[in-house]
Coordinates of C-alpha atoms and ligand atoms in Angstrom, one line a residue:
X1 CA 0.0 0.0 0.0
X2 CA 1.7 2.8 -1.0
X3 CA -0.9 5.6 -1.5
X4 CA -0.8 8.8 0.4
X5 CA -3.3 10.0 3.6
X6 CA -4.9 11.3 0.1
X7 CA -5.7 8.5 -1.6
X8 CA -3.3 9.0 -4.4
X9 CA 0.2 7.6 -4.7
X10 CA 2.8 9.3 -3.5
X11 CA 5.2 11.2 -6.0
X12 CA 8.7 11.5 -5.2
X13 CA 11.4 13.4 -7.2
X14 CA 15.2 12.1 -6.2
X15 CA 17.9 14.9 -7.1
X16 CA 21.4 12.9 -8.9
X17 CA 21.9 9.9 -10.5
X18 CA 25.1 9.5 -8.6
X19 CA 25.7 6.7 -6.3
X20 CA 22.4 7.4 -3.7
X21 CA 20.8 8.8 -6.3
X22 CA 20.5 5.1 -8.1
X23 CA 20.2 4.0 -4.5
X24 CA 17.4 5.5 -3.7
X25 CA 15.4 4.8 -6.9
X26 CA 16.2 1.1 -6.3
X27 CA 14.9 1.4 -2.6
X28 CA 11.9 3.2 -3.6
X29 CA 10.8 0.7 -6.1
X30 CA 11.9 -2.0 -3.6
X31 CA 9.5 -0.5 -1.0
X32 CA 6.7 -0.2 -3.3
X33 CA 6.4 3.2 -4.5
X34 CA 6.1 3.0 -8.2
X35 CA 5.8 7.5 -8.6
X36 CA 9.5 8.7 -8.8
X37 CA 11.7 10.3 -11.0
X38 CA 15.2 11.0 -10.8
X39 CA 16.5 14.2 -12.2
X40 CA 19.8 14.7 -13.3
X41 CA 21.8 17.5 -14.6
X42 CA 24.2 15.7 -16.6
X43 CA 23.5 13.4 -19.3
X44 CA 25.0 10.1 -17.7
X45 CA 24.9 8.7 -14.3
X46 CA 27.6 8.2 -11.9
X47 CA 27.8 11.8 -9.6
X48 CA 31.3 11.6 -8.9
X49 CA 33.0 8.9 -11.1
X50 CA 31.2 10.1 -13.7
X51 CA 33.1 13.5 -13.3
X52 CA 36.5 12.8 -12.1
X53 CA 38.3 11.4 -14.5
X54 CA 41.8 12.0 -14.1
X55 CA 44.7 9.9 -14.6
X56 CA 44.7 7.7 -11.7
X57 CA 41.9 8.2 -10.1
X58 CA 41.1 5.4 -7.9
X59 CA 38.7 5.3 -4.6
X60 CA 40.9 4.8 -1.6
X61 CA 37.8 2.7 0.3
X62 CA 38.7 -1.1 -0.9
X63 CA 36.4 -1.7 -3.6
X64 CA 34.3 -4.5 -1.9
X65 CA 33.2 -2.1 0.6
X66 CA 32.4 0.8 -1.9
X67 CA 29.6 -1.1 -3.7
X68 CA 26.1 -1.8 -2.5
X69 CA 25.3 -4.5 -0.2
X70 CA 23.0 -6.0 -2.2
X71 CA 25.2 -6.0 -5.4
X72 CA 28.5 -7.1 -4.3
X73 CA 30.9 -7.1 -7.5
X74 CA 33.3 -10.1 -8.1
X75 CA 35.1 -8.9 -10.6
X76 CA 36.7 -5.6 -9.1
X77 CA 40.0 -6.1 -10.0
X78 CA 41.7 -4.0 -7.0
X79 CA 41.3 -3.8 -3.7
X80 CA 41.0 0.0 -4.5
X81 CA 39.7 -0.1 -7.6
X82 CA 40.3 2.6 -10.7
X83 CA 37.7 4.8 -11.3
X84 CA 36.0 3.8 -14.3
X85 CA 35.4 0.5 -13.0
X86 CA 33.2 2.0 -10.3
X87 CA 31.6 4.3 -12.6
X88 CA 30.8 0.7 -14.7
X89 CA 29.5 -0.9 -11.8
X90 CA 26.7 2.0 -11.0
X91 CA 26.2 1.4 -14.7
X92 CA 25.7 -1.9 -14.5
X93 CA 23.6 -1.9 -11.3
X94 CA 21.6 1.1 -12.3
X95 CA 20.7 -0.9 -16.0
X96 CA 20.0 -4.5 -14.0
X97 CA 17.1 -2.3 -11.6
X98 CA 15.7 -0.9 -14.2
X99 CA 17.0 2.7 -12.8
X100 CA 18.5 4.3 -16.2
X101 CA 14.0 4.6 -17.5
X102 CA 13.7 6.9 -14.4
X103 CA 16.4 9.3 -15.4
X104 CA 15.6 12.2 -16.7
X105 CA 19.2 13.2 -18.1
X106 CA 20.1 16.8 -18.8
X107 CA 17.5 18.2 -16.6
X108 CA 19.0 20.3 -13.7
X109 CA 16.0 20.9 -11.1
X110 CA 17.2 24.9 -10.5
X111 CA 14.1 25.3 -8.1
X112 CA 12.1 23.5 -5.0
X113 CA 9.3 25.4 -3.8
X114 CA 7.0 24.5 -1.2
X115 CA 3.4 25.3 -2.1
X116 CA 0.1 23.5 -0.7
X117 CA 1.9 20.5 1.2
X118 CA 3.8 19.7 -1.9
X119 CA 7.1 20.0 -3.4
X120 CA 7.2 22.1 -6.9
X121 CA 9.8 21.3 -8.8
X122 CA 11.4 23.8 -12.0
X123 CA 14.1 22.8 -14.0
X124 CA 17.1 25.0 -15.8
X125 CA 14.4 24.7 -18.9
X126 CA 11.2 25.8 -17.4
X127 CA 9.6 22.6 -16.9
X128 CA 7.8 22.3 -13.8
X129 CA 6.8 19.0 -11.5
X130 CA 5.3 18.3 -8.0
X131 CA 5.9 16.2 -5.5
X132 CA 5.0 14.6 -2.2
X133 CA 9.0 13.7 -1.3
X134 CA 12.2 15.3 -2.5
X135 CA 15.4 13.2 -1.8
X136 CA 18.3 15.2 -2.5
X137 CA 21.0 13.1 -3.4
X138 CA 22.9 15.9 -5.2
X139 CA 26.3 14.6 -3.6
X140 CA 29.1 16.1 -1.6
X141 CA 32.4 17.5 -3.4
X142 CA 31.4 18.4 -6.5
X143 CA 31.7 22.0 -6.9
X144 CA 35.1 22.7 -7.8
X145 CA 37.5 25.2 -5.8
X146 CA 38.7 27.0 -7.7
X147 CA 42.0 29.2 -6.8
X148 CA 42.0 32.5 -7.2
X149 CA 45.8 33.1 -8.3
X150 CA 46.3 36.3 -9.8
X151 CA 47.0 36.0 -13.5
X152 CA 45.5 32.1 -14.0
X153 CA 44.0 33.5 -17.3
X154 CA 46.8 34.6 -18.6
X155 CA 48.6 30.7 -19.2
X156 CA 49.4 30.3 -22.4
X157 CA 48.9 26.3 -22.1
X158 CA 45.9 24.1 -21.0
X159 CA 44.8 24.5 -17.3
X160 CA 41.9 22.8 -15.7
X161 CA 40.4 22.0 -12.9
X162 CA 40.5 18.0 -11.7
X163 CA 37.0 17.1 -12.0
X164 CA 36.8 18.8 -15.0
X165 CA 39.4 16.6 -16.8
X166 CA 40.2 17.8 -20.7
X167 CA 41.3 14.5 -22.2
X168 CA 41.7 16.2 -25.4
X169 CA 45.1 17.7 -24.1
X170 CA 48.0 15.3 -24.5
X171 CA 50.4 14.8 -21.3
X172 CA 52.9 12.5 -23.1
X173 CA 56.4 14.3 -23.0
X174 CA 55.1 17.5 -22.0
X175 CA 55.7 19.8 -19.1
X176 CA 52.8 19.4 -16.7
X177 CA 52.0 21.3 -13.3
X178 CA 50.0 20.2 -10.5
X179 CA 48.9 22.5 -7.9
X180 CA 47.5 20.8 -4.9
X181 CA 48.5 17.8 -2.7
X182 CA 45.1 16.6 -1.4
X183 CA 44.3 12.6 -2.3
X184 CA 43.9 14.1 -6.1
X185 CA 46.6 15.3 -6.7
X186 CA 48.6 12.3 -4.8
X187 CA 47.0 10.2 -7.0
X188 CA 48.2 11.9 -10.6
X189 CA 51.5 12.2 -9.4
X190 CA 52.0 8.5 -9.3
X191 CA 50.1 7.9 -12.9
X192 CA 52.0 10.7 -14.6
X193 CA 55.2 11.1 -13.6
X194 CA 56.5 8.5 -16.0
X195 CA 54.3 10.2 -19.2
X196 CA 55.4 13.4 -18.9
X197 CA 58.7 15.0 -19.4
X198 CA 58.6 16.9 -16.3
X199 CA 56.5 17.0 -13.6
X200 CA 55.9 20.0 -11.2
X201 CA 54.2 19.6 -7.7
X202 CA 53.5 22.9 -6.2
X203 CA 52.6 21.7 -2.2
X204 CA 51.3 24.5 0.1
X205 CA 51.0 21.9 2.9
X206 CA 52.6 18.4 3.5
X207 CA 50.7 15.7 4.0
X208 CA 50.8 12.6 5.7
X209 CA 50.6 9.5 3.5
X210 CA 49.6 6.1 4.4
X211 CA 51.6 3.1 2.1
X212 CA 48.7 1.2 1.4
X213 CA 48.9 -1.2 -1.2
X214 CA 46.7 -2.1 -3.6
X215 CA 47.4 -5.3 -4.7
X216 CA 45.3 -7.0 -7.7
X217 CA 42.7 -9.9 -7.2
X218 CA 43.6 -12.8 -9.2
X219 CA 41.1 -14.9 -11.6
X220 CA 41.3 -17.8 -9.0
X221 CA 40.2 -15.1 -6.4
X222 CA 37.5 -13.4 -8.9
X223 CA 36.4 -17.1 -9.9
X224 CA 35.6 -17.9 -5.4
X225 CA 34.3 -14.4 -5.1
X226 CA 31.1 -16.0 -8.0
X227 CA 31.5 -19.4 -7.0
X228 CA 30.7 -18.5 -3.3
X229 CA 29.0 -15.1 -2.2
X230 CA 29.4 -15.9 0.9
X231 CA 33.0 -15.8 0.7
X232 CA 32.5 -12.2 -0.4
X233 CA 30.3 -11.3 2.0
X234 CA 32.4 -12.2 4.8
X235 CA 35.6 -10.2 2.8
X236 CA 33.1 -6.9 2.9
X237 CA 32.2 -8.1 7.0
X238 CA 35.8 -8.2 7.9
X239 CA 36.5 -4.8 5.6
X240 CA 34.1 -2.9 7.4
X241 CA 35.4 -4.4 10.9
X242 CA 38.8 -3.4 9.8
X243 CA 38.4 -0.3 8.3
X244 CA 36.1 0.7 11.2
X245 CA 38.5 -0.1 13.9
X246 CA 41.6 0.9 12.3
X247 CA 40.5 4.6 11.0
X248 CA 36.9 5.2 11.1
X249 CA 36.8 5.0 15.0
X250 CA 40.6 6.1 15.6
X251 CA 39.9 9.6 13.9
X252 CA 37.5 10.6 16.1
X253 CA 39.4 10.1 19.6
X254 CA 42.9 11.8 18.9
X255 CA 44.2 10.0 21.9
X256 CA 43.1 6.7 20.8
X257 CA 46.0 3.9 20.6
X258 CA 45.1 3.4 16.7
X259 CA 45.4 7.1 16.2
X260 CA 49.0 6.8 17.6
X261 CA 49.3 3.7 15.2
X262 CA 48.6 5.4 12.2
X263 CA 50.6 8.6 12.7
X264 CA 53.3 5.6 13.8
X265 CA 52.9 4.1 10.2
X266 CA 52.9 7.6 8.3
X267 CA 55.7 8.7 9.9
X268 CA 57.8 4.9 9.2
X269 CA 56.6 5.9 5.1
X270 CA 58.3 8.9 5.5
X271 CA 61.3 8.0 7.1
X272 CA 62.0 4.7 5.4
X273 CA 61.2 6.1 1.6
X274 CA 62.2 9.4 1.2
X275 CA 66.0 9.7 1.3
X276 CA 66.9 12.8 0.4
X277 CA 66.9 14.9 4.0
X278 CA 66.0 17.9 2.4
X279 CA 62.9 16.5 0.7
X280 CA 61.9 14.7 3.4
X281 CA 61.8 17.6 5.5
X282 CA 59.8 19.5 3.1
X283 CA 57.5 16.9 2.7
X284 CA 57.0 16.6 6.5
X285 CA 53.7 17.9 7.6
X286 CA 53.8 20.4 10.6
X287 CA 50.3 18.5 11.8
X288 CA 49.3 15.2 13.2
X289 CA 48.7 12.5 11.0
X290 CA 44.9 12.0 9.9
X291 CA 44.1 15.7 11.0
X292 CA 43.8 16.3 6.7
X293 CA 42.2 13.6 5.3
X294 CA 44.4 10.9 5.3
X295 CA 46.4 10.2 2.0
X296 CA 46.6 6.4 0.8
X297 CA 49.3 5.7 -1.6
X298 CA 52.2 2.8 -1.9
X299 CA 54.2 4.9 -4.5
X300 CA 53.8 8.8 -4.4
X301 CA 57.3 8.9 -2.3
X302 CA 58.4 7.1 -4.6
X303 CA 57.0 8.8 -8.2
X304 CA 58.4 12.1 -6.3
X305 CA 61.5 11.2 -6.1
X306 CA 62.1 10.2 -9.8
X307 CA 64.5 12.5 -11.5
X308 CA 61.9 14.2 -13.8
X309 CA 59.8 15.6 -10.4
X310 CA 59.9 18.5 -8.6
X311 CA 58.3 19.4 -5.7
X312 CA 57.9 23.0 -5.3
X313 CA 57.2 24.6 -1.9
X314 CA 57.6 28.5 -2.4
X315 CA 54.5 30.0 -2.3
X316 CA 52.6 30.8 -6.2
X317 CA 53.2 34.4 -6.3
X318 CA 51.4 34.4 -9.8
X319 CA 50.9 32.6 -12.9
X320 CA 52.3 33.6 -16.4
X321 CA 51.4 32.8 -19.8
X322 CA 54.8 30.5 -19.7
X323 CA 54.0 29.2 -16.5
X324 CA 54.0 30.0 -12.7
X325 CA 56.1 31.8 -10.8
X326 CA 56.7 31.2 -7.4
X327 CA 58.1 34.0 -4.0
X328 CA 61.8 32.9 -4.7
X329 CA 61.2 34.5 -8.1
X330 CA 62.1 31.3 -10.2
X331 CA 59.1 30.7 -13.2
X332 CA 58.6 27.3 -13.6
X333 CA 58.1 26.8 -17.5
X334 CA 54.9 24.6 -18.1
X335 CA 52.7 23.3 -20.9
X336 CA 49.9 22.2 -18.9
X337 CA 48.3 23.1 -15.6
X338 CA 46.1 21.1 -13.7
X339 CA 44.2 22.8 -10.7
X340 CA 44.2 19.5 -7.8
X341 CA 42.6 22.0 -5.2
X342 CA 40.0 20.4 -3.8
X343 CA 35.9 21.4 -3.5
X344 CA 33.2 24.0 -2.0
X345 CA 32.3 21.1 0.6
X346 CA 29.6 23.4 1.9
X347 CA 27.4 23.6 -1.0
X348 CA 25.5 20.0 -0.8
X349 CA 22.2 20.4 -2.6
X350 CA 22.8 24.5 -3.6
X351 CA 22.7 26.1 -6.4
X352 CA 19.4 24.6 -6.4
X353 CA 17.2 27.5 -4.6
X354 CA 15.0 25.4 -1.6
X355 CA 12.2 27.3 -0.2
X356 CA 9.9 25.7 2.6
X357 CA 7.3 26.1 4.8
X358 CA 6.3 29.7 5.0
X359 CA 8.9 30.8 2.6
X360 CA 12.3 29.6 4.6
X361 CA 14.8 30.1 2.1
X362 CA 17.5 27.7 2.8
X363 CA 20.1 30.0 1.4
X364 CA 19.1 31.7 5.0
X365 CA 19.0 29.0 6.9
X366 CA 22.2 27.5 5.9
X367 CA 23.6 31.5 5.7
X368 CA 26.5 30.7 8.3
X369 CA 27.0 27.1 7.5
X370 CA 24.9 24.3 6.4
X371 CA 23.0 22.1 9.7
X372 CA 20.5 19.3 9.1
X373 CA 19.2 16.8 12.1
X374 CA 21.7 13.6 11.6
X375 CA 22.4 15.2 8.3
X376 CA 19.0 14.0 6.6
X377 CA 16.2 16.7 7.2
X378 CA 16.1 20.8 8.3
X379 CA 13.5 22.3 10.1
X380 CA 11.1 24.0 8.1
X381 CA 11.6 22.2 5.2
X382 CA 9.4 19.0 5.4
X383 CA 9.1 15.6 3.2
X384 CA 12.6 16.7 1.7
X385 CA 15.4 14.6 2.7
X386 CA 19.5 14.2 2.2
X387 CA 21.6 11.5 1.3
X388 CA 25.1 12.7 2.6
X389 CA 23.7 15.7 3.7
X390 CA 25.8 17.8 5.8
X391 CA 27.5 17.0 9.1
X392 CA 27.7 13.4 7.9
X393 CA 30.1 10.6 8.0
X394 CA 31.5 11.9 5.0
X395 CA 35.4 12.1 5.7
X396 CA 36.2 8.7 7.2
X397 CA 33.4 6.0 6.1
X398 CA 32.3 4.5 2.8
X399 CA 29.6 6.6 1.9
X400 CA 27.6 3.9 0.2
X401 CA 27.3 2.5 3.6
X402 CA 26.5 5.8 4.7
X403 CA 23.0 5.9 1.9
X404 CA 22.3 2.7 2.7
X405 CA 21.3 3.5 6.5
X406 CA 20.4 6.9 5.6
X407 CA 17.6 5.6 2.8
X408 CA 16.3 2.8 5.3
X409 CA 15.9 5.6 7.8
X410 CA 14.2 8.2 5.1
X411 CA 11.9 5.3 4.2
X412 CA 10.5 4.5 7.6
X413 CA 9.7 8.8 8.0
X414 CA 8.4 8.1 4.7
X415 CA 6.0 5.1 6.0
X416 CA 4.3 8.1 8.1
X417 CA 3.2 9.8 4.9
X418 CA 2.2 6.9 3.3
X419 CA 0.3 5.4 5.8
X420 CA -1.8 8.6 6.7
X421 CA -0.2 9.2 10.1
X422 CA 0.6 12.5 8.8
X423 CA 0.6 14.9 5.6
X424 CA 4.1 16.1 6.5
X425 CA 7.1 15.6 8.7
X426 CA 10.6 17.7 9.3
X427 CA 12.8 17.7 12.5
X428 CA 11.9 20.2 15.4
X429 CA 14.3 22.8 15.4
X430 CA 14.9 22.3 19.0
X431 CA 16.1 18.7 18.1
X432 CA 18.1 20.0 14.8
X433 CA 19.9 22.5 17.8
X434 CA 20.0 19.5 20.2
X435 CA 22.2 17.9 17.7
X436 CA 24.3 20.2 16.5
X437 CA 25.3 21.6 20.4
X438 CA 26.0 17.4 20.8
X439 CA 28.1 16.9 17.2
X440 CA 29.9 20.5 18.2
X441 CA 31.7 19.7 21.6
X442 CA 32.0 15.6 20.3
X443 CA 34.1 16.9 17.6
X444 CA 36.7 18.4 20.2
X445 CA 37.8 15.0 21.0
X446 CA 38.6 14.5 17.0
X447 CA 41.9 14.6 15.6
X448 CA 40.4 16.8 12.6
X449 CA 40.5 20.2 15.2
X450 CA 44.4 19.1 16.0
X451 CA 46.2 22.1 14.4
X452 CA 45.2 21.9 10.6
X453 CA 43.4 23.7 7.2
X454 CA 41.2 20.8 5.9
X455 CA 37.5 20.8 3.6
X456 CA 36.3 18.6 6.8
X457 CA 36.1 22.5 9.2
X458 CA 33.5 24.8 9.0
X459 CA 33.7 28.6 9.1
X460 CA 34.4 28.4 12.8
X461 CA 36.9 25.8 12.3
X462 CA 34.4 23.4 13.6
X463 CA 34.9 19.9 12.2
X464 CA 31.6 19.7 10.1
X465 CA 31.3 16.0 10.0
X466 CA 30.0 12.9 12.0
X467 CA 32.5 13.0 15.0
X468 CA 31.4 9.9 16.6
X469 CA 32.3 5.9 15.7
X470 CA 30.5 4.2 12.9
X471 CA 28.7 1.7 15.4
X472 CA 26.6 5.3 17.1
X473 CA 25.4 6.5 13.2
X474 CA 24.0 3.0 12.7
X475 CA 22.2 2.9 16.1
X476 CA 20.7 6.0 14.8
X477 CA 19.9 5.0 12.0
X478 CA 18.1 2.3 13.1
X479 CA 14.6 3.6 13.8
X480 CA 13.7 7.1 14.0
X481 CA 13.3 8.8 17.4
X482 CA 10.1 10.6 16.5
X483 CA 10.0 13.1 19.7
X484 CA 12.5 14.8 17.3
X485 CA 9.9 15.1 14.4
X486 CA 7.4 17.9 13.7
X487 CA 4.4 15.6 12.4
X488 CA 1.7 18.1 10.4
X489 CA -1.6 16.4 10.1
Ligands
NAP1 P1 41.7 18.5 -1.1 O1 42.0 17.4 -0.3 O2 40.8 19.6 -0.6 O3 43.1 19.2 -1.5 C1 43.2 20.4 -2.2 C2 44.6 20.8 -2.3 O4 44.7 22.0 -3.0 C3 45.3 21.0 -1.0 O5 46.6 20.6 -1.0 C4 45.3 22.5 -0.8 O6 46.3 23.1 0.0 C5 45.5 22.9 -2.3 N1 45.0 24.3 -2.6 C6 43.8 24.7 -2.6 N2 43.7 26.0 -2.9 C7 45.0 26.4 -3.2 C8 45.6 27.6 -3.6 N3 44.9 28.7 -3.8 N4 47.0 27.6 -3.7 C9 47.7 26.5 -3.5 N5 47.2 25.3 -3.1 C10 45.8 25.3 -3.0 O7 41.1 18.1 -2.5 P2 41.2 16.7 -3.3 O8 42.6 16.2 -3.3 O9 40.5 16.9 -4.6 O10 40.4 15.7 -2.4 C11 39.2 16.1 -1.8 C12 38.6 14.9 -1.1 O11 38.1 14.0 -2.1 C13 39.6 14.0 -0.4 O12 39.9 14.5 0.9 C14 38.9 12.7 -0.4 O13 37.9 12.7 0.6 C15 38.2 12.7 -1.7 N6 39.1 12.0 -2.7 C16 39.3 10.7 -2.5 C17 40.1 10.1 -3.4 C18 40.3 8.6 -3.2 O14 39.4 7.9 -3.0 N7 41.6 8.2 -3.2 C19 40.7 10.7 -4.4 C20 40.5 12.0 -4.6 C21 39.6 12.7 -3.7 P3 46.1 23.2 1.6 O15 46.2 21.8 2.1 O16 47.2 24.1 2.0 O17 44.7 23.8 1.8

């Protein structure tokens, strides 16, 4: 039964066809609901690994933990797999549930206006739709930071962003730049260095790097992983245990043993693998380890050290039509420049204008920094929920996990609607404040606030993410506490 306290169906529009965007859609038809469309801006699915396509890209959560539990993948063929085999895996999920006939490509939903106990929808064209539900699934970094470094307009060669990849431009032999030494840009310097004639890292901060390797899975491996799902279930159990125990939980209590081992392990990577003293100083960060996100790679030491790298650590002072010149005064020539520096992790659903109940803009309500009630729902704005909405575990969990719990949760709100206990429902703001006083002072004991600059702080310097283990956002997860709910009849 999946009609409305009105006797009609209810409609529900999801926002991205990225990885909780296909999520959702399959848990909606799943649940019954047959009324949904997904709206999506670009013209293929696939959020982020539909947009980031640089050379090496790669997700550093092991692959058989990135992928939905219900649709575990054999045939990954790393335990951190390269990007366009995730990107073919939503593909190939989103085809086998029938998700791709609810996508309505190239249509960017601009507008969300409450009116009459419904959602109205416009899109970039004009179009208009309404709806009972909104899910926003509109993803987390995806709006690219862009540097504003005086004369980056005037380079002569090809510059771009990271997630806005021009494969047009050829690498091969040529001088290329990379500013930025976040997981990105870690990443391209290992899968460049050795195309390229010379390779130019500018770092404003060190970072900490974890050797993780990333050894491949075999056929005979593969073959057990169809043979016996349950084999492959219990390699995703014991990932999640491991990963949960040796990060996810460590990062939020800076004093825990298995934060010491990790900056232990960094530090070893550092020591052991970089000989030159004067490099390894400069790739020393002044911070504690894990206070950035933490940096997975078995080679960048390694592919920095080769003879045709340079790591630069003056400050840009400007860039020139031949290339960028840094404090000491030195230009360093280039023929292409790639901007690795990072995302506007504050934007979440925006530009998309929200209005809610008597006219809250949530341009205002998010004016000093974005809040939402266990990072699904905001006061004011009922029936519309987030996947990875702010204040999430976005920085140290697999995020599919994260949708998972977060759509099971969504659904049983959306249970109220459907079975007529109510027309509408939203967190109290007293619950939303509640929250956020709780997530504030829990996020002192994190080793994110330890002395660094990283996407995870707010304005404030406030960590801005889930700052408790894994094992609390599942309890929450697991059945609404609905004293924090506004139910409108
Ligand atoms: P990021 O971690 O935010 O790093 C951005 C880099 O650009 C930083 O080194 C930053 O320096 C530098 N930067 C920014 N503005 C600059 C400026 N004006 N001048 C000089 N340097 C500047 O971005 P990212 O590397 O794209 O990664 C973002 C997140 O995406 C990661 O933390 C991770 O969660 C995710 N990610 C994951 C993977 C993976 O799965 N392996 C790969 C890529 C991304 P400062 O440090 O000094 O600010």
């Amino acid at each position: 039964m999946t009609e409305g306290s009105h006797g009609r169906a209810l409609r529900f529009a999801i926002v991205g066809a990225g990885m909780s965007g296909i999520l959702a859609a399959i848990k909606l038809g799943e649940a019954g609901y047959r009324d949904f469309a997904i709206y999506e801006k670009a013209d293929r699915l696939g959020g982020t690994w539909r947009e980031n396509t640089y050379p090496g890209i790669a997700c550093d959560v092991p692959s058989h933990l990135y992928s939905y539990s219900f649709e575990p993948n054999p045939d990954f063929s790393h335990i951190y797999s390269p990007g366009r085999e995730i990107q073919a895996y939503f593909e190939g999920v989103a085809r086998r549930y029938g998700v791709n006939e609810r996508i309505r490509f190239g249509t960017e939903i601009t507008r969300c206006e409450r009116h009459d106990g419904r959602w109205r929808l416009e899109t970039a064209r004009g179009a208009h739709d309404e709806v009972d539900v909104v899910i926003a699934a509109t993803g987390v970094l995806h709006h690219p930071n862009l540097p504003t470094i005086a004369g980056l307009d005037t380079f002569a060669g090809a510059s771009f962003h990271s997630a806005r990849w021009d494969h047009h431009v050829s690498l091969d032999g040529r001088r290329v730049g990379i500013i930025g030494t976040g997981s990105t840009a870690v990443q391209m310097v290992s899968a460049l260095v050795d195309r390229v004639a010379k390779l130019t890292l500018f770092q404003r901060t060190a970072q900490w790097i974890a050797p993780q390797e990333n050894p491949p899975y075999d056929a005979e491996q593969r073959a057990l992983f169809r043979s016996d799902p349950a084999a492959l279930r219990e390699l995703r159990d014991q990932m999640s245990r491991v990963f949960a125990e040796s990060f996810s939980n460590a990062v939020v209590d800076a004093t825990s043993p298995q934060m010491q081992t990790l900056a232990d392990i960094c530090r070893d990577n550092l020591e052991t693998n970089v000989r030159d003293p004067v490099l390894r100083e400069k790739l020393r960060p002044s911070y504690r380890a894990a206070c950035k996100r933490l940096i997975i790679s078995p080679d960048f030491y390694a592919a920095i050290q080769k003879p045709n790298a340079e790591l630069v650590t003056d400050a840009i002072e400007r860039v020139e039509p031949r290339g960028v010149r840094t404090g000491d005064g030195r230009l360093h020539p280039l023929d292409v420049l790639v901007l690795a520096t990072g995302f506007r992790a504050d934007r979440f659903m925006r530009p998309m204008q929200v209005t809610g109940r008597n006219g809250a803009r949530l341009d205002e309500a998010w004016a000093k920094r974005p809040v939402a009630y266990l990072s699904i729902s905001i006061p004011d704005f009922p029936n519309l929920f987030m996947l990875n909405g702010p204040n999430g575990p976005v920085g140290n969990f697999s995020l599919i996990e994260v949708a998972e719990l977060q759509m099971a949760y969504i659904l049983e709100l959306v249970a109220h609607i459907r079975d007529g206990r109510c027309r509408a429902i939203s967190p109290t703001a007293a619950a939303t404040a509640a929250f956020d006083a709780a997530r504030v002072e829990a996020a002192k004991n994190t080793v994110w606030i330890t002395g660094c600059r990283s996407w995870y702080l707010d304005d404030r310097g406030i960590p801005a993410v889930w700052p408790w283990t894994f094992d609390r956002f599942r309890e929450e997860m697991a059945e609404p506490r609905l004293g924090a709910y506004e139910r409108a009849r």
